[in-house]
Coordinates of C-alpha atoms in Angstrom, one line a residue:
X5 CA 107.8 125.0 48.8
X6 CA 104.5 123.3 48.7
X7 CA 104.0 120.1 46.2
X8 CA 100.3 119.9 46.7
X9 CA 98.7 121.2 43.3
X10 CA 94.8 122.2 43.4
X11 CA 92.7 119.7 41.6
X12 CA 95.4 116.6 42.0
X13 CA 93.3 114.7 44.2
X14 CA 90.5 112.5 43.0
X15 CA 87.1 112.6 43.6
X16 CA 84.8 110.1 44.8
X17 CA 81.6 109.2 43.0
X18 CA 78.3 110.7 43.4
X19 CA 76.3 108.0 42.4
X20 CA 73.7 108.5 44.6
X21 CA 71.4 105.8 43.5
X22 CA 71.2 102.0 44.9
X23 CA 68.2 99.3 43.9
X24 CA 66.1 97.7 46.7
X25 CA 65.8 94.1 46.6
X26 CA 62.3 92.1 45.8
X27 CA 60.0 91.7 48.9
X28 CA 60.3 87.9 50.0
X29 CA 59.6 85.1 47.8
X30 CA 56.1 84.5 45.9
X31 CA 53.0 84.1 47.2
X32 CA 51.8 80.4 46.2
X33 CA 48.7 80.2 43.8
X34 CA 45.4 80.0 45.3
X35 CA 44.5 76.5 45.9
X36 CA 40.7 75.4 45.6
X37 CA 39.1 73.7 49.0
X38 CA 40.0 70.3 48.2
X39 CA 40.4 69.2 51.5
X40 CA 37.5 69.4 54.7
X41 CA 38.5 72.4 57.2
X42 CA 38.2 70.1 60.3
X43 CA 41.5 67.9 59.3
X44 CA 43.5 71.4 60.1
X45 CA 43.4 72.3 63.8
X46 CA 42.1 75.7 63.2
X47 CA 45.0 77.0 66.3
X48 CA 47.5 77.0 63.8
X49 CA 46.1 80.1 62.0
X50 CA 46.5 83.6 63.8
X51 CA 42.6 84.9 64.8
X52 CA 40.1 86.3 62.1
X53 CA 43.2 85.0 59.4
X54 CA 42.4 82.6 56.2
X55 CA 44.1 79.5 55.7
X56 CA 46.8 80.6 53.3
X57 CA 45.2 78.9 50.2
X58 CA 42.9 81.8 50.5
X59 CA 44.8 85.0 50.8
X60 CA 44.7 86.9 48.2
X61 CA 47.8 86.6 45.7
X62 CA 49.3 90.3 46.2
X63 CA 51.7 89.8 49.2
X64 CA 52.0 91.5 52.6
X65 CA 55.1 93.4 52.4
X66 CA 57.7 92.8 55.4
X67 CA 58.9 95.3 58.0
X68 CA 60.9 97.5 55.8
X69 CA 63.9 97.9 58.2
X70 CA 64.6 94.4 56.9
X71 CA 65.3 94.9 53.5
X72 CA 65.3 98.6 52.9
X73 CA 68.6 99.9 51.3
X74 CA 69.2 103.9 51.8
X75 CA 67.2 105.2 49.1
X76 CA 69.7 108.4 49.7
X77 CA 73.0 107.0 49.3
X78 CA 76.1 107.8 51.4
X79 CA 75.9 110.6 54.6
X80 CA 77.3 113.4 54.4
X81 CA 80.0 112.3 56.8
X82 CA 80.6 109.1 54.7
X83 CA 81.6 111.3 51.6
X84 CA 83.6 113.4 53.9
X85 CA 85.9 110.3 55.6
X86 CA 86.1 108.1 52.1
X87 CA 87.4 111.5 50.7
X88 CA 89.9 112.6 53.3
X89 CA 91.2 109.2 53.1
X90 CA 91.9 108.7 49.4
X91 CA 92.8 112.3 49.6
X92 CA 95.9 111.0 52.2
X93 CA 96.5 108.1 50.6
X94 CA 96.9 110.1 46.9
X95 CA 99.0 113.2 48.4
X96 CA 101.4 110.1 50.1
X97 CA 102.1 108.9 46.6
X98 CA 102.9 112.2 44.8
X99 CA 104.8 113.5 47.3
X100 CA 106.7 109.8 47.3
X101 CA 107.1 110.6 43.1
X102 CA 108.6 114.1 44.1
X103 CA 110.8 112.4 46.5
X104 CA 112.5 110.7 43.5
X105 CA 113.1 113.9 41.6
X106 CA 114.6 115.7 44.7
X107 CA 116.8 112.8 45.5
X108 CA 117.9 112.7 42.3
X109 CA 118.6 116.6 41.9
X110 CA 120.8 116.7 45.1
X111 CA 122.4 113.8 43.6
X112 CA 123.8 115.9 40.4
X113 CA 124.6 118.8 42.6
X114 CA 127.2 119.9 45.8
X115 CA 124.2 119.5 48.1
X116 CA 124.2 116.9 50.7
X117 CA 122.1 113.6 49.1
X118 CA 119.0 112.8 51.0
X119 CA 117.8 109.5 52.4
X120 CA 115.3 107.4 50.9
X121 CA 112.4 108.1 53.5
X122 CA 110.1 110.5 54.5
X123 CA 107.1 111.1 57.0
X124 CA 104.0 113.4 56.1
X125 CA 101.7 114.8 58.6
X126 CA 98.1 115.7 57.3
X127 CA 96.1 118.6 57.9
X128 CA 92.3 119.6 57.0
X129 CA 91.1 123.2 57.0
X130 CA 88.0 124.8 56.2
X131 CA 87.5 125.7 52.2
X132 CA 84.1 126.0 51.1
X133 CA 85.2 126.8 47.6
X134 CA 86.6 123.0 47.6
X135 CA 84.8 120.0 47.3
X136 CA 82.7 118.5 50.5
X137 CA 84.1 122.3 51.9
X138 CA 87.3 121.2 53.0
X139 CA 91.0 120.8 51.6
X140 CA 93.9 118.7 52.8
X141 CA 97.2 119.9 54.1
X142 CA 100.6 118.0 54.1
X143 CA 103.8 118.5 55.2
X144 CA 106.6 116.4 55.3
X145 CA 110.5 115.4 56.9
X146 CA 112.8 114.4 54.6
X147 CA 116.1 113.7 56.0
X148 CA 119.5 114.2 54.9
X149 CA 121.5 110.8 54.0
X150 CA 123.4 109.0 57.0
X151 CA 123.3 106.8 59.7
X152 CA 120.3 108.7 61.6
X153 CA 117.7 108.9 58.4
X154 CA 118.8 105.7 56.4
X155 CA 117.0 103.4 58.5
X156 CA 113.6 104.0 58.6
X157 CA 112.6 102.3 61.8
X158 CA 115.8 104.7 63.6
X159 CA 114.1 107.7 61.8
X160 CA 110.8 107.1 63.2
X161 CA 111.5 106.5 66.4
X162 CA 114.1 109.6 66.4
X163 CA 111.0 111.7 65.5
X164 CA 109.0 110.1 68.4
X165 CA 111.4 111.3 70.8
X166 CA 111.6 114.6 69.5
X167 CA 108.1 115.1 69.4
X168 CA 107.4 113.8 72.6
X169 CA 109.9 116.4 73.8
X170 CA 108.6 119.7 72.4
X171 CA 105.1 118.5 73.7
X172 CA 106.3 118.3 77.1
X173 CA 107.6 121.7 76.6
X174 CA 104.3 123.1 75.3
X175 CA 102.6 120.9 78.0
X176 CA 104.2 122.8 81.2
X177 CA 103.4 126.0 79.5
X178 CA 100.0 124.5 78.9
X179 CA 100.1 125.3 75.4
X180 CA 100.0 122.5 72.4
X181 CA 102.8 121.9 70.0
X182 CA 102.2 122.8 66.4
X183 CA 104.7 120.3 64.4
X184 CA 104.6 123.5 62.1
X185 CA 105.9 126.1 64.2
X186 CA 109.0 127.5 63.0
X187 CA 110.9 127.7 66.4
X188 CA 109.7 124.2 67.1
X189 CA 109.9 122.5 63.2
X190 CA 109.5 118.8 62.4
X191 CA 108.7 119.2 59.1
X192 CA 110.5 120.9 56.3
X193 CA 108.5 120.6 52.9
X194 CA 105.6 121.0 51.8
X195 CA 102.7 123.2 53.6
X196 CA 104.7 124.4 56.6
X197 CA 103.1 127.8 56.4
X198 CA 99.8 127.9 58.3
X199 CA 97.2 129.3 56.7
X200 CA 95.1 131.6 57.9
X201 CA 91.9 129.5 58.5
X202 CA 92.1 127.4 61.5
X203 CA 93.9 123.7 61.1
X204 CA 93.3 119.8 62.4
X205 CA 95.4 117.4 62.5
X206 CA 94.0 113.9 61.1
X207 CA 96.9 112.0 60.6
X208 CA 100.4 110.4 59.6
X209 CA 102.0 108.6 56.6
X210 CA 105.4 107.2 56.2
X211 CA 106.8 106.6 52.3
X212 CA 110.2 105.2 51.1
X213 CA 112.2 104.4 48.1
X214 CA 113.5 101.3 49.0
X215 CA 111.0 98.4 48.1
X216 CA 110.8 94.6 47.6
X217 CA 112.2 94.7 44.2
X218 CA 114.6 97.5 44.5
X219 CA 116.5 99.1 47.0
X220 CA 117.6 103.2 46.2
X221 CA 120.9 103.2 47.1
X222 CA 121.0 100.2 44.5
X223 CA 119.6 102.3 41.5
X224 CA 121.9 105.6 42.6
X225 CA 124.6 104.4 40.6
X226 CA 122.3 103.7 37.6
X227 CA 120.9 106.9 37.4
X228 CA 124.3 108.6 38.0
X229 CA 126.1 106.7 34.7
X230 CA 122.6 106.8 32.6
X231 CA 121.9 110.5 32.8
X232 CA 118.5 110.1 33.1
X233 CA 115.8 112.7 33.8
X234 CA 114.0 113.4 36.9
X235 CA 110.7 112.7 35.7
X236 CA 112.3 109.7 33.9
X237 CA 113.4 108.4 37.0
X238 CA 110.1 108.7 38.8
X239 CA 109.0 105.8 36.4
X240 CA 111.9 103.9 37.1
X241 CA 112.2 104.3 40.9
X242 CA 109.1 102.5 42.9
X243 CA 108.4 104.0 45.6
X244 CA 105.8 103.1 48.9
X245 CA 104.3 104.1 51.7
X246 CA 101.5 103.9 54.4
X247 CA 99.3 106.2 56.3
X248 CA 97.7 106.1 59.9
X249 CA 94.3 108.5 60.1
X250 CA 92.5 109.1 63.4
X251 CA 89.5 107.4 62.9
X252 CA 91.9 104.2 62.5
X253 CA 92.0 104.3 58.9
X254 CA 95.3 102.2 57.8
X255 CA 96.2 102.8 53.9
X256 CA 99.2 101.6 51.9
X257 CA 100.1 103.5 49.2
X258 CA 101.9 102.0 45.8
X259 CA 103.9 103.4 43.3
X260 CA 105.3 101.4 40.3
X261 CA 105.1 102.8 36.9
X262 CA 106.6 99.2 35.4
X263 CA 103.7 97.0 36.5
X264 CA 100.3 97.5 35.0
X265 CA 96.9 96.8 37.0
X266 CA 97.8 97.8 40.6
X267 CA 101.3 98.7 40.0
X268 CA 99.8 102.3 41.4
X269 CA 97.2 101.5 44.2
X270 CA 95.7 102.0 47.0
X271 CA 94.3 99.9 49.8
X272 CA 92.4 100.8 53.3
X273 CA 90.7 99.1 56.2
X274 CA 88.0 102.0 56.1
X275 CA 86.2 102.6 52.1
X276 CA 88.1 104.9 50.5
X277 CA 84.7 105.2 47.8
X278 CA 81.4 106.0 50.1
X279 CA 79.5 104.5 47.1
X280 CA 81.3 102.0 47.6
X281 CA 81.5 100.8 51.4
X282 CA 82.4 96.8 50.4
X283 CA 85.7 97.7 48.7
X284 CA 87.8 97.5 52.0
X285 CA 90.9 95.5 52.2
X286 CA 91.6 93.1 55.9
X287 CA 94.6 93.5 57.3
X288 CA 96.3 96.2 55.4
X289 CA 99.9 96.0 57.1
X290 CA 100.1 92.5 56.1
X291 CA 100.4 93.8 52.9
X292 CA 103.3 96.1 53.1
X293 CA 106.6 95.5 51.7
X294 CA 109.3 94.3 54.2
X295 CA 110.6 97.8 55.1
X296 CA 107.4 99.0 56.2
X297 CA 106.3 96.0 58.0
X298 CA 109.4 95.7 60.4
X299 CA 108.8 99.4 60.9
X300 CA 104.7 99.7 61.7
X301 CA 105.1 98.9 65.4
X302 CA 107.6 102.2 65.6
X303 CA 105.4 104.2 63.1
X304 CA 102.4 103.3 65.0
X305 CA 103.6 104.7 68.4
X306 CA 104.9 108.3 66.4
X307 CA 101.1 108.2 65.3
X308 CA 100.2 107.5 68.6
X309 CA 101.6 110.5 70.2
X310 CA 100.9 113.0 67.2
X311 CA 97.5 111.9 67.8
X312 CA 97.2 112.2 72.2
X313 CA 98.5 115.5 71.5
X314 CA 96.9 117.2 68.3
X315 CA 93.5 115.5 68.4
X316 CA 93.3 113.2 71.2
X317 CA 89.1 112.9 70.9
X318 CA 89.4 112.4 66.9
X319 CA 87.6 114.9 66.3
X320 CA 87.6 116.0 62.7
X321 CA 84.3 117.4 61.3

């Protein structure tokens, strides 16, 4: 089952254009000789230069590696990382929304309920029909409800020590672990099957359903009694998360349909706009809800070995 629909993710802007800024201050007005030569020790002027009062009033332009802005706008690379991040950072928070709607359907069924979090690892692959000639991959672990996936910084760290033991395993065989291989799984939604072009791996999110304001086993019984719709309860369940690229890229993802402005946002260390490479936001985990903050030291070291594994150089392009 794959939840990543063609299209979903936004694009960046291709405003190419950016203004350079005026050459120095004016040149003051010519001055008449008021005043005899010989007061002014003549060493203070370069050799075979006029005083200044008698330069003519067009001014000498500086070096233009002073105040030259790219006349041609973000690299190629630029567009390539701002849009792989908001890519990640997008996919994390629909496939948080479709968490809710899963949750909830288990819920009103036999099947065994699942637990509030979820990790997603992200893929690029080649796709020259998509924009910037790439498309992004996820695929995620959600876990069933208990003792072993209810507490997020337990269901990290869980998934750390599996991982590190199927690399080991690949490692003697000197062979690398695919998180996607189906005698070796760690994922189980999403876009487990490979395609057929080749695959990287660029990076890790984490998303829950427990926030600040509301906890999910909390709202369970709510949406039990109420009857209310999945896609209802997608607007009523907030949701976050946060993602870990290789390139260092740290983005947390909100979801809150019941709070305008940045109820639905997304922050990052790294521009997630190349046209707009000021729009970055200092120490991102600072900003995470309590829940994610305890458990960013654990998700940081599950990133870690992901990465020392699946693209130790962080390589990408």
């Amino acid at each position: 089952m794959s939840y990543n629909f063609p299209g979903r993710h936004a694009q960046p802007s291709r405003d190419d254009g950016s203004s350079t800024p005026p050459w120095g201050s004016p040149v003051p007005p010519q001055q008449s000789q008021q005043y005899p030569t010989q007061q002014y020790p003549t060493q203070q002027y370069p050799p075979q230069q006029p005083p200044a009062w008698h330069q003519h009033a067009t001014p000498q332009a500086p070096p233009q590696q002073q105040w030259q802005q790219p006349q041609n706008g973000p690299s190629p690379e630029d567009r390539r990382w701002a849009y792989l991040r908001h890519s990640a950072g997008t996919s994390l928070r629909g496939i948080n929304a479709i968490h809710v709607t899963r949750a909830l359907e288990r819920l009103h069924s036999r099947d065994q309920p699942l637990a509030p979090h979820g990790v997603t690892l992200f893929f690029i692959t080649e796709a020259p029909s998509q924009h910037l000639g790439y498309q992004v991959l996820s695929a995620s672990r959600w876990g069933y409800a208990g003792p072993e996936y209810d507490n997020l910084i337990a269901f990290l760290t869980g998934l750390n020590a599996t991982a590190r033991t199927f690399i080991a395993q690949h490692e003697k065989a000197d062979r690398v672990w695919d998180p996607r291989d189906p005698d070796y799984l760690m994922v189980n939604v999403g876009d487990i099957q490979r395609p057929s072009t080749p695959t990287r791996y660029v990076g890790i999110g984490m998303e829950t359903l427990n926030t600040d304001s509301r906890q999910w086993y909390d709202v369970v019984p709510v949406l039990l009694s109420s009857g209310i719709s999945s896609l209802q309860a997608m607007s009523y369940v907030p949701g976050e998360g946060a993602a870990l690229l290789v390139d260092g890229s740290e983005i947390r993802v909100v979801r809150d349909d019941n709070k305008r402005g940045r109820g639905n946002d997304l922050i990052c260390n790294n521009p997630l706009d190349a046209t707009q490479v000021y729009s970055t936001t200092q120490n991102v985990p600072e900003r995470f809800g309590g829940q994610l903050r305890q458990a960013w030291p654990a998700f940081q070291e599950l990133a870690q070995t992901l990465a020392a594994h699946l693209n130790p150089h962080g390589q990408v392009w």
